[in-house]
PDB file of C-alpha atoms in Angstrom:
ATOM      1  CA  UNK M   1       2.480  -2.059  11.956  1.00  0.00           C
ATOM      2  CA  UNK M   2       3.651   1.065  10.126  1.00  0.00           C
ATOM      3  CA  UNK M   3       5.327  -1.020   7.418  1.00  0.00           C
ATOM      4  CA  UNK M   4       2.124  -3.032   7.038  1.00  0.00           C
ATOM      5  CA  UNK M   5       0.198   0.207   6.488  1.00  0.00           C
ATOM      6  CA  UNK M   6       2.738   1.340   3.871  1.00  0.00           C
ATOM      7  CA  UNK M   7       2.457  -2.026   2.110  1.00  0.00           C
ATOM      8  CA  UNK M   8      -1.342  -1.806   1.925  1.00  0.00           C
ATOM      9  CA  UNK M   9      -1.249   1.783   0.644  1.00  0.00           C
ATOM     10  CA  UNK M  10       1.455   0.962  -1.903  1.00  0.00           C
ATOM     11  CA  UNK M  11      -0.419  -2.048  -3.288  1.00  0.00           C
ATOM     12  CA  UNK M  12      -3.663  -0.090  -3.442  1.00  0.00           C
ATOM     13  CA  UNK M  13      -1.961   2.816  -5.209  1.00  0.00           C
ATOM     14  CA  UNK M  14      -0.278   0.507  -7.727  1.00  0.00           C
ATOM     15  CA  UNK M  15      -3.577  -1.250  -8.436  1.00  0.00           C
ATOM     16  CA  UNK M  16      -5.326   2.079  -9.015  1.00  0.00           C
ATOM     17  CA  UNK M  17      -2.849   2.958 -11.792  1.00  0.00           C
TER      18      UNK M  17
END
């Protein structure tokens, strides 16, 4: 589940830039 959380945060951060 931790990796899933990292994936969501990473995608969201990339989309915000």
